[in-house]
Coordinates of C-alpha atoms in Angstrom, one line a residue:
M29 CA -72.9 10.9 69.6
D30 CA -75.5 12.1 72.2
S31 CA -75.6 15.5 70.5
T32 CA -76.2 13.9 67.1
I33 CA -79.1 11.7 68.4
Q34 CA -80.6 14.8 70.1
N35 CA -80.4 16.8 66.9
L36 CA -82.1 14.0 65.0
R37 CA -84.8 13.8 67.6
F38 CA -85.4 17.5 67.3
A39 CA -85.6 17.3 63.5
V40 CA -88.1 14.4 63.7
S41 CA -90.2 16.3 66.3
K42 CA -90.4 19.3 64.0
L43 CA -91.7 17.1 61.2
I44 CA -94.2 15.4 63.5
R45 CA -95.6 18.8 64.5
A46 CA -96.4 19.3 60.8
P47 CA -98.1 16.0 59.8
L48 CA -99.8 17.2 56.7
F49 CA -96.6 18.7 55.3
A50 CA -94.6 15.5 56.2
A51 CA -97.2 13.2 54.7
T52 CA -97.5 15.2 51.5
T53 CA -93.7 15.4 51.1
I54 CA -93.2 11.7 51.8
G55 CA -96.0 10.6 49.5
T56 CA -94.7 12.8 46.7
L57 CA -91.2 11.5 47.1
A58 CA -92.4 7.9 47.4
L59 CA -94.1 8.1 44.0
G60 CA -91.1 9.5 42.3
I61 CA -88.5 7.4 44.0
G62 CA -90.7 4.2 43.8
A63 CA -91.1 4.6 40.0
T64 CA -87.4 5.3 39.5
T65 CA -86.4 2.3 41.7
A66 CA -88.8 0.0 39.9
I67 CA -87.4 0.9 36.4
F68 CA -83.8 0.8 37.7
S69 CA -84.5 -2.7 39.0
V70 CA -85.6 -3.7 35.5
V71 CA -82.5 -2.0 33.9
N72 CA -80.3 -3.7 36.4
G73 CA -81.7 -7.1 36.0
V74 CA -81.9 -7.0 32.2
L75 CA -79.0 -4.8 31.2
L76 CA -76.4 -4.4 34.0
K77 CA -76.2 -7.8 35.6
P78 CA -73.8 -10.2 34.0
L79 CA -75.2 -13.3 32.5
P80 CA -75.6 -16.2 34.9
F81 CA -72.7 -18.1 33.3
E82 CA -69.2 -18.6 34.4
D83 CA -66.8 -16.0 32.7
A84 CA -69.8 -14.7 30.8
E85 CA -67.8 -11.9 29.3
D86 CA -66.0 -14.4 27.1
L87 CA -69.3 -15.7 25.6
I88 CA -70.4 -14.4 22.2
G89 CA -73.3 -14.8 19.9
V90 CA -72.2 -16.1 16.5
W91 CA -73.9 -14.2 13.7
H92 CA -73.2 -13.2 10.1
T93 CA -74.3 -10.5 7.8
A94 CA -75.2 -10.6 4.0
P95 CA -75.7 -7.0 2.8
G96 CA -75.9 -8.2 -0.8
L97 CA -79.2 -10.0 0.2
N98 CA -80.4 -7.2 2.6
F99 CA -79.8 -9.4 5.6
D100 CA -78.3 -7.6 8.6
Y101 CA -78.2 -10.8 10.7
V102 CA -77.8 -14.4 9.3
N103 CA -77.7 -17.4 11.6
V104 CA -75.2 -20.3 11.6
S105 CA -75.4 -23.4 9.3
P106 CA -74.1 -26.8 10.4
A107 CA -71.3 -26.6 7.8
L108 CA -70.0 -23.4 9.4
Y109 CA -70.3 -24.9 12.8
F110 CA -68.1 -27.8 12.0
T111 CA -65.6 -25.5 10.2
Y112 CA -65.3 -23.1 13.1
R113 CA -65.1 -26.0 15.6
E114 CA -62.4 -27.9 13.8
Q115 CA -60.3 -25.2 12.1
G116 CA -60.9 -22.0 14.2
R117 CA -58.1 -20.4 16.1
V118 CA -60.1 -18.0 18.3
F119 CA -62.9 -20.1 19.9
D120 CA -62.3 -22.3 22.9
Q121 CA -65.6 -24.0 22.0
I122 CA -68.7 -23.3 19.8
G123 CA -72.2 -24.8 20.0
L124 CA -75.5 -24.6 18.2
W125 CA -79.1 -24.5 19.4
D126 CA -82.6 -24.2 18.0
D127 CA -86.0 -24.0 19.5
R128 CA -88.7 -26.3 18.2
S129 CA -92.0 -27.9 19.0
F130 CA -92.4 -31.6 19.7
S131 CA -95.3 -34.0 20.4
V132 CA -94.7 -35.8 23.8
T133 CA -96.4 -39.0 24.8
G134 CA -95.7 -41.7 27.4
V135 CA -95.7 -39.4 30.4
G136 CA -99.3 -38.6 31.0
E137 CA -101.6 -36.7 28.7
P138 CA -100.1 -36.2 25.2
E139 CA -99.1 -32.6 24.5
Q140 CA -97.4 -30.4 21.9
I141 CA -94.7 -28.3 23.7
G142 CA -91.7 -26.2 23.0
A143 CA -88.3 -27.7 23.4
M144 CA -84.7 -27.1 22.4
V145 CA -82.2 -29.0 20.3
V146 CA -78.5 -28.4 21.1
T147 CA -75.1 -29.7 20.3
Y148 CA -73.3 -31.4 23.2
D149 CA -70.6 -28.8 23.3
L150 CA -73.1 -25.9 23.9
L151 CA -73.6 -27.1 27.5
E152 CA -69.9 -27.6 28.0
L153 CA -69.0 -24.1 26.9
L154 CA -71.7 -22.6 29.0
R155 CA -70.3 -24.6 31.9
I156 CA -73.8 -25.7 33.0
Q157 CA -74.0 -28.7 35.3
P158 CA -77.4 -30.4 35.8
S159 CA -79.1 -30.4 39.2
F160 CA -78.7 -34.1 39.0
G161 CA -78.0 -36.7 36.4
R162 CA -75.6 -35.9 33.6
R163 CA -75.4 -33.7 30.5
F164 CA -75.1 -34.7 26.9
T165 CA -71.8 -36.2 25.6
Q166 CA -70.4 -36.4 22.1
E167 CA -71.7 -40.0 21.9
D168 CA -75.3 -38.7 22.6
D169 CA -74.8 -36.2 19.8
S170 CA -73.6 -38.7 17.3
P171 CA -75.9 -39.7 14.3
G172 CA -77.8 -42.9 15.0
A173 CA -77.2 -42.8 18.8
P174 CA -80.2 -43.6 21.1
L175 CA -82.1 -40.5 21.9
T176 CA -81.4 -38.9 25.3
V177 CA -83.3 -36.1 27.0
M178 CA -82.5 -33.4 29.6
L179 CA -85.4 -31.8 31.4
S180 CA -85.8 -28.1 32.4
H181 CA -86.3 -27.6 36.1
A182 CA -89.8 -26.2 35.6
Y183 CA -90.9 -29.1 33.3
W184 CA -89.5 -31.6 35.8
Q185 CA -91.5 -29.9 38.6
R186 CA -94.7 -29.7 36.5
R187 CA -94.7 -33.0 34.7
F188 CA -92.9 -35.3 37.2
G189 CA -93.7 -33.7 40.5
E190 CA -89.9 -33.2 41.4
D191 CA -89.5 -37.0 41.4
R192 CA -85.7 -37.6 41.4
S193 CA -86.1 -41.2 40.3
V194 CA -87.0 -39.8 36.8
L195 CA -83.6 -40.6 35.5
G196 CA -83.7 -43.6 33.2
K197 CA -87.3 -43.2 32.4
T198 CA -88.5 -43.0 28.8
M199 CA -90.6 -40.3 27.2
T200 CA -91.8 -40.6 23.6
I201 CA -90.9 -37.5 21.5
D202 CA -92.4 -37.3 18.0
G203 CA -92.8 -41.1 18.2
R204 CA -89.2 -41.7 19.1
P205 CA -88.3 -43.0 22.6
G206 CA -85.9 -40.9 24.6
E207 CA -84.2 -41.7 27.9
I208 CA -84.1 -39.0 30.5
I209 CA -80.5 -38.5 31.7
G210 CA -80.6 -35.2 33.6
V211 CA -82.4 -32.2 34.9
F212 CA -81.2 -28.6 34.5
P213 CA -80.9 -26.2 37.5
S214 CA -83.7 -23.7 38.1
G215 CA -83.5 -20.5 36.0
F216 CA -81.3 -21.9 33.1
Q217 CA -82.4 -20.5 29.7
L218 CA -80.9 -19.5 26.4
P219 CA -81.4 -16.1 24.6
R220 CA -85.1 -15.2 24.2
A221 CA -86.2 -18.9 24.4
E222 CA -87.7 -21.1 27.0
A223 CA -87.7 -24.9 26.7
N224 CA -89.4 -27.7 28.5
F225 CA -86.7 -30.2 27.6
F226 CA -83.5 -30.5 25.5
L227 CA -82.4 -32.9 22.8
P228 CA -79.1 -33.4 21.0
F229 CA -78.9 -32.5 17.3
Q230 CA -77.1 -35.7 16.1
F231 CA -75.8 -34.1 12.9
D232 CA -74.5 -36.5 10.3
R233 CA -71.4 -34.6 9.1
S234 CA -71.1 -36.6 5.9
Q235 CA -74.5 -35.5 4.7
I236 CA -74.0 -31.7 5.3
T237 CA -73.5 -29.1 2.6
L238 CA -73.1 -25.3 3.1
G239 CA -76.6 -24.0 3.5
N240 CA -79.6 -24.0 5.9
F241 CA -78.6 -21.0 8.0
S242 CA -81.3 -21.7 10.6
Y243 CA -79.4 -22.3 13.8
Q244 CA -78.3 -20.1 16.7
G245 CA -74.6 -20.1 17.6
I246 CA -72.8 -19.4 20.8
A247 CA -69.1 -19.5 21.3
R248 CA -66.5 -19.0 24.1
L249 CA -63.5 -16.9 23.1
K250 CA -60.0 -18.2 24.0
E251 CA -58.2 -16.2 26.7
G252 CA -56.9 -12.9 25.4
V253 CA -58.8 -13.0 22.1
T254 CA -60.7 -9.8 21.2
L255 CA -64.0 -9.6 19.3
A256 CA -62.2 -8.0 16.4
Q257 CA -59.7 -10.8 16.2
A258 CA -62.5 -13.4 16.3
N259 CA -64.4 -11.6 13.5
T260 CA -61.2 -11.7 11.4
D261 CA -60.7 -15.4 11.9
V262 CA -64.3 -16.3 11.2
G263 CA -64.1 -14.3 8.0
R264 CA -61.1 -16.4 7.0
L265 CA -63.0 -19.6 7.5
I266 CA -66.2 -18.7 5.6
P267 CA -64.7 -19.6 2.1
V268 CA -63.0 -22.6 3.7
S269 CA -66.4 -24.0 4.7
A270 CA -67.7 -23.6 1.1
A271 CA -64.7 -25.7 -0.1
D272 CA -65.0 -28.4 2.7
F273 CA -68.8 -28.8 2.3
P274 CA -69.4 -28.7 -1.4
G275 CA -72.8 -29.1 -3.1
G276 CA -74.5 -26.2 -1.5
I277 CA -73.7 -22.5 -1.7
S278 CA -70.4 -21.8 -3.3
A279 CA -67.6 -19.3 -2.3
Q280 CA -68.5 -17.1 -5.2
M281 CA -72.1 -16.9 -4.1
L282 CA -71.0 -16.0 -0.6
Q283 CA -68.8 -13.2 -2.0
E284 CA -71.6 -11.8 -4.1
A285 CA -73.8 -11.7 -1.0
G286 CA -71.1 -9.9 1.0
F287 CA -71.4 -12.7 3.5
A288 CA -69.2 -11.8 6.5
S289 CA -68.8 -12.4 10.3
R290 CA -70.9 -10.3 12.7
L291 CA -70.0 -11.6 16.2
Q292 CA -71.4 -9.8 19.2
P293 CA -71.4 -10.2 23.1
L294 CA -73.9 -12.9 24.1
K295 CA -75.7 -10.4 26.4
Q296 CA -76.8 -8.7 23.2
D297 CA -78.5 -11.9 22.1
F298 CA -80.4 -12.0 25.4
V299 CA -81.4 -8.3 25.5
G300 CA -82.0 -7.6 21.8
D301 CA -83.5 -4.1 21.1
V302 CA -85.1 -3.7 24.5
G303 CA -82.0 -1.9 26.0
S304 CA -82.7 1.4 24.3
V305 CA -86.3 1.3 25.4
L306 CA -85.4 0.7 29.0
W307 CA -82.9 3.5 29.1
V308 CA -85.5 5.9 27.7
L309 CA -87.9 4.7 30.3
L310 CA -85.4 5.3 33.1
G311 CA -84.8 8.8 31.8
T312 CA -88.5 9.4 31.7
V313 CA -89.1 8.4 35.3
G314 CA -86.0 10.4 36.2
L315 CA -87.8 13.5 35.0
V316 CA -90.8 12.5 37.0
L317 CA -88.5 12.3 40.1
L318 CA -87.1 15.7 39.3
I319 CA -90.6 17.2 39.1
A320 CA -91.4 15.5 42.5
C321 CA -88.3 17.0 44.0
A322 CA -89.1 20.4 42.6
N323 CA -92.6 20.2 44.1
V324 CA -91.2 19.1 47.5
A325 CA -88.6 21.9 47.3
T326 CA -91.4 24.5 46.8
L327 CA -93.3 23.1 49.8
F328 CA -90.1 23.0 51.9
L329 CA -89.2 26.6 51.0
V330 CA -92.7 27.8 51.8
R331 CA -92.5 26.1 55.2
A332 CA -89.0 27.5 55.8
E333 CA -90.3 31.1 55.1
G334 CA -92.7 30.6 57.9
R335 CA -89.8 29.8 60.2
Q336 CA -87.8 33.0 59.6
R337 CA -88.5 34.2 63.2
E338 CA -87.3 30.9 64.6
V339 CA -84.1 31.0 62.5
A340 CA -83.5 34.6 63.5
L341 CA -83.9 33.8 67.2
R342 CA -81.5 30.8 67.0
T343 CA -79.0 33.0 65.2
A344 CA -79.3 35.8 67.8
V345 CA -78.5 33.4 70.6
G346 CA -75.3 32.2 68.9
A347 CA -76.2 29.6 66.3
S348 CA -74.0 29.9 63.2
Q349 CA -75.2 29.8 59.6
R350 CA -73.7 26.3 59.4
D351 CA -75.8 25.1 62.3
V352 CA -79.0 26.5 60.7
A353 CA -78.0 24.9 57.3
I354 CA -77.4 21.5 58.9
Q355 CA -80.7 21.6 60.7
F356 CA -82.6 22.2 57.4
L357 CA -80.6 19.6 55.6
R358 CA -81.1 17.1 58.5
E359 CA -84.9 17.5 58.1
S360 CA -84.8 17.3 54.4
V361 CA -82.7 14.1 54.4
I362 CA -85.0 12.5 56.9
L363 CA -87.9 13.2 54.6
G364 CA -85.9 11.9 51.6
L365 CA -85.1 8.7 53.4
A366 CA -88.7 8.2 54.6
G367 CA -89.9 8.8 51.0
G368 CA -87.3 6.4 49.7
A369 CA -88.4 3.7 52.2
A370 CA -92.0 4.2 51.1
G371 CA -91.0 4.2 47.4
L372 CA -89.1 1.0 47.9
G373 CA -92.3 -0.6 49.1
L374 CA -94.2 0.6 46.1
A375 CA -91.4 -0.6 43.8
F376 CA -91.5 -4.0 45.4
I377 CA -95.2 -4.3 44.8
G378 CA -94.9 -3.0 41.2
L379 CA -92.1 -5.5 40.4
R380 CA -94.1 -8.4 41.8
V381 CA -97.0 -7.4 39.5
L382 CA -94.6 -7.1 36.5
V383 CA -93.0 -10.6 37.1
G384 CA -96.5 -12.0 37.6
I385 CA -97.7 -10.7 34.3
G386 CA -94.5 -12.1 32.6
P387 CA -94.4 -10.0 29.4
E388 CA -92.7 -12.1 26.7
S389 CA -91.0 -9.0 25.2
L390 CA -88.9 -8.5 28.4
P391 CA -85.9 -10.8 28.7
R392 CA -84.3 -12.1 31.9
L393 CA -87.5 -11.6 33.8
G394 CA -86.5 -14.0 36.5
E395 CA -83.4 -11.8 37.4
I396 CA -85.4 -8.7 38.1
G397 CA -85.9 -7.9 41.8
I398 CA -84.7 -5.8 44.8
D399 CA -81.1 -6.7 45.4
P400 CA -78.2 -4.9 47.2
I401 CA -77.4 -2.9 44.0
V402 CA -81.0 -1.6 43.8
L403 CA -81.1 -0.9 47.5
T404 CA -77.9 1.1 47.2
F405 CA -79.3 3.0 44.2
T406 CA -82.5 3.8 46.2
L407 CA -80.5 5.0 49.2
G408 CA -78.4 7.2 46.9
V409 CA -81.4 8.7 45.1
S410 CA -83.2 9.3 48.5
L411 CA -80.1 11.1 49.9
L412 CA -79.7 13.2 46.8
A413 CA -83.4 14.1 46.7
G414 CA -83.2 15.2 50.4
V415 CA -80.1 17.3 49.8
F416 CA -81.6 18.8 46.7
F417 CA -84.8 20.2 48.2
G418 CA -83.1 21.0 51.5
I419 CA -80.5 23.3 49.9
F420 CA -83.0 25.9 48.9
P421 CA -83.8 27.3 52.4
V422 CA -80.1 27.1 53.2
V423 CA -79.4 29.4 50.3
K424 CA -82.3 31.6 51.2
F425 CA -81.2 32.2 54.8
R426 CA -77.5 32.6 54.2
R427 CA -78.0 36.5 54.4
L428 CA -80.9 36.8 56.9
D429 CA -81.7 40.3 58.1
L430 CA -82.1 39.7 61.9
V431 CA -83.6 43.1 62.6
T432 CA -86.4 42.6 60.0
A433 CA -87.0 39.0 60.9
L434 CA -87.3 39.8 64.7
K435 CA -89.7 42.7 64.2
E436 CA -93.3 42.1 65.0
G437 CA -94.9 40.6 61.9
G438 CA -91.4 40.0 60.5
R439 CA -92.8 37.1 58.4
G440 CA -94.3 39.6 56.1
G441 CA -91.2 41.8 56.0
G442 CA -89.7 39.8 53.2
T443 CA -92.6 40.1 50.8
G444 CA -91.0 41.2 47.6
R445 CA -89.3 40.1 44.5
E446 CA -86.4 38.5 46.4
R447 CA -88.7 36.4 48.5
H448 CA -90.4 34.9 45.5
R449 CA -87.4 34.4 43.2
A450 CA -86.5 30.9 44.4
R451 CA -90.1 29.7 44.3
G452 CA -90.6 31.2 40.9
A453 CA -87.5 29.3 39.6
L454 CA -88.8 26.0 41.1
V455 CA -92.2 26.5 39.5
T456 CA -90.6 27.4 36.2
A457 CA -88.5 24.2 36.4
Q458 CA -91.6 22.1 37.2
I459 CA -93.5 23.5 34.2
A460 CA -90.5 23.0 31.9
L461 CA -90.0 19.4 33.0
A462 CA -93.7 18.7 32.8
L463 CA -93.8 20.1 29.3
V464 CA -91.0 17.8 28.2
L465 CA -92.9 14.9 29.7
L466 CA -96.1 16.0 28.0
V467 CA -94.4 16.2 24.6
G468 CA -92.7 12.9 25.1
S469 CA -95.9 11.3 26.2
G470 CA -97.6 12.6 23.1
L471 CA -94.9 11.2 20.9
M472 CA -95.2 7.8 22.7
I473 CA -99.0 7.8 22.2
R474 CA -98.5 8.6 18.6
S475 CA -96.0 5.8 18.2
F476 CA -98.3 3.4 20.0
Q477 CA -101.2 4.3 17.8
A478 CA -98.9 3.8 14.7
L479 CA -98.0 0.3 16.0
R480 CA -101.6 -0.6 16.5
D481 CA -102.3 0.5 12.9
V482 CA -99.5 -1.7 11.4
N483 CA -100.8 -4.3 9.0
P484 CA -100.0 -7.7 10.7
G485 CA -100.1 -9.4 7.3
F486 CA -103.6 -10.7 7.6
S487 CA -107.1 -9.3 8.2
R488 CA -109.2 -9.1 11.4
P489 CA -106.5 -10.6 13.7
E490 CA -109.0 -10.6 16.6
E491 CA -110.9 -13.4 14.8
V492 CA -107.9 -15.6 14.0
L493 CA -107.3 -18.4 16.5
T494 CA -104.3 -20.8 16.4
F495 CA -103.3 -24.1 18.0
R496 CA -100.5 -26.6 17.3
V497 CA -100.9 -30.1 15.9
A498 CA -98.3 -32.5 14.6
I499 CA -98.0 -36.0 13.2
P500 CA -94.6 -37.4 14.1
E501 CA -92.7 -39.0 11.3
A502 CA -91.9 -41.9 13.6
E503 CA -95.6 -42.5 14.0
V504 CA -96.7 -42.0 10.4
E505 CA -93.6 -42.4 8.1
D506 CA -95.5 -42.5 4.8
P507 CA -96.0 -38.8 3.6
I508 CA -99.2 -39.8 1.7
L509 CA -100.8 -41.1 4.9
A510 CA -99.6 -38.0 6.8
A511 CA -101.1 -35.7 4.2
A512 CA -104.4 -37.6 4.3
A513 CA -104.5 -37.4 8.1
F514 CA -103.9 -33.6 8.0
E515 CA -106.7 -33.2 5.4
Q516 CA -109.1 -35.2 7.7
M517 CA -108.2 -33.1 10.7
L518 CA -108.7 -29.9 8.8
T519 CA -112.0 -31.0 7.5
A520 CA -113.2 -31.8 11.0
V521 CA -112.1 -28.4 12.2
Q522 CA -113.9 -26.6 9.4
A523 CA -117.1 -28.5 10.4
I524 CA -117.0 -27.0 13.9
R525 CA -119.8 -24.5 14.5
G526 CA -118.6 -21.0 14.3
V527 CA -115.5 -21.7 12.2
A528 CA -115.6 -19.8 8.9
T529 CA -112.5 -21.1 7.4
A530 CA -109.4 -23.1 8.6
A531 CA -106.0 -23.9 7.3
L532 CA -102.6 -25.4 8.3
T533 CA -99.3 -23.5 8.3
T534 CA -95.9 -24.0 9.7
S535 CA -95.7 -20.3 10.8
V536 CA -98.0 -17.4 11.6
T537 CA -97.0 -13.9 10.8
M538 CA -94.8 -12.3 13.5
D539 CA -94.2 -15.6 15.4
R540 CA -90.4 -15.2 15.0
R541 CA -90.0 -18.3 12.8
D542 CA -87.1 -17.7 10.5
S543 CA -87.0 -20.4 7.9
N544 CA -84.9 -19.0 5.0
D545 CA -83.3 -20.8 2.1
A546 CA -82.2 -20.3 -1.5
V547 CA -84.9 -20.5 -4.1
W548 CA -84.5 -21.9 -7.6
V549 CA -87.5 -21.4 -9.9
E550 CA -88.4 -23.9 -12.6
D551 CA -88.0 -22.5 -16.1
F552 CA -86.1 -19.5 -14.7
P553 CA -82.7 -21.0 -14.2
T554 CA -80.1 -19.0 -12.1
P555 CA -76.9 -18.4 -14.1
E556 CA -74.1 -20.7 -13.1
G557 CA -72.1 -19.3 -10.2
Q558 CA -74.7 -16.7 -9.4
L559 CA -76.3 -16.6 -6.0
P560 CA -80.0 -17.6 -6.1
P561 CA -82.4 -15.4 -4.1
I562 CA -82.7 -16.1 -0.4
R563 CA -86.4 -16.0 0.7
R564 CA -88.3 -16.6 3.9
M565 CA -90.7 -19.5 3.5
K566 CA -93.4 -21.5 5.2
W567 CA -95.6 -24.4 4.2
V568 CA -99.4 -23.9 4.0
S569 CA -102.4 -26.0 3.3
P570 CA -105.4 -25.2 0.9
G571 CA -107.5 -22.4 2.4
Y572 CA -104.7 -20.6 4.0
F573 CA -105.0 -17.4 1.9
D574 CA -108.8 -17.4 2.4
T575 CA -108.4 -17.8 6.2
M576 CA -105.8 -15.0 6.5
E577 CA -107.7 -13.0 3.8
N578 CA -104.6 -12.5 1.7
P579 CA -105.8 -11.8 -1.8
L580 CA -104.1 -13.6 -4.8
L581 CA -102.8 -11.3 -7.4
A582 CA -102.7 -14.0 -10.1
G583 CA -103.2 -17.7 -10.5
R584 CA -105.0 -19.9 -8.1
D585 CA -104.8 -21.3 -4.6
I586 CA -103.2 -24.7 -4.0
D587 CA -105.5 -27.6 -3.4
W588 CA -105.2 -31.1 -1.8
A589 CA -104.6 -32.6 -5.2
D590 CA -101.4 -30.6 -5.5
I591 CA -100.3 -31.9 -2.1
H592 CA -101.2 -35.5 -2.8
D593 CA -99.4 -35.3 -6.1
R594 CA -96.2 -34.0 -4.4
T595 CA -96.2 -36.5 -1.6
S596 CA -96.7 -39.4 -4.0
S597 CA -94.0 -38.4 -6.4

């Protein structure tokens, strides 16, 4: 033990005597290891960590596919939900959710905020218990039941100041009073969605037909059931749903569309397509770390060449090649660990900045951080880096010529092709890796430029401003009065100085709204039994096409007379 401590002290003292070399080496490694640690922290938090639910591996996202309609992914309809829940053999439970926007009054200043509507069994299958209060029951989710509300932890903090007496209070949501019954724990969220509060769907089963595929589904598999078995059972139930909920899409229409089950692990719903991007990014910073290690190895090798006489003297007085090799590796590992510690600090700062920015495209942001797995990864990378660049002088001095090395001026005795071969290999490796990064960077810049040039679906996006406004049906039930109120609001907005044009719409391009439904065109009847076209839709006001600068190819724009005629009919 004393010998080990003495050897470590000796190695540290050798590095202290070369402060410029040590600082350069540690700084170079810190940048490479820090970048690698930061990206691995993101990969770990987003991709590798299990979802924060009990037995998360049994949770799946319920999706369908309709290749006949060119839809890779189709959501769940209420009819399918009831069919799977009541007649399925593979699901322990299934639930639906949807993110929406609501007008909230009665708790301070009125506001239009995002919220989520869920079925009661969704919270049961996720096994989420509120921080206090209770969660929804089947009675809360029944049609005609009094409205109940569960608050997210963040909304409870922001709006109610963490007041635990909030239970039983009433908040008015779209003109409808709702009783607060519980508060969710901190950090709870559903895939790619954040909500301020939660409401029950209250579906009326007797009024449902097969259609309206607008809801997100989550299910928990029964013990021992595989994803393939679940897909088979869901495929069996799809035509059953068409028979049990007639009046909408028929079984023949579903068959023409190639409608089928496409279940997937719930983690895929959370992560989406960001996984491949993160793995590519981790590989990229891995190349940066390799370049840093190659650079440090060159510096370490040059320094070792200047110590040939020292090595020769130690060998002459009885030190073995193993002793010399351990000494070099000891110094390199100390440098690697020091670089790793500095890199860990840089990674911590970088992650704090990333979480502070909060990019919406990065899921599970709250789970990204420095944890034991990341610390273990950083330790492993630091040790490997130290061994990597420390092995070069070990290989170089395995056949040291003592006579030449001990001669006066022996440092220059090795000037020749053999002396420069290792350094040449390292330089070549650095150039090759740098070239790969350069080509990859060029391709990424080209892709980024191509994304910037993508037509967003409207002109001059930098001049388009949006805000949300709603007239709750509970406040203004008459659609004629609601249309008139919207017209007055739009007229007032258009009169504001600096506003060129203004319009109303239920969705802006690329806002992830996915309202789709079958379309029947007057005077162009769909043959009986044939599937009508499924199209994405949104509702707009007069002036929308002028505001977005979308030219009309034929016909005319809608006007308020069209809207008033429709609402009065």
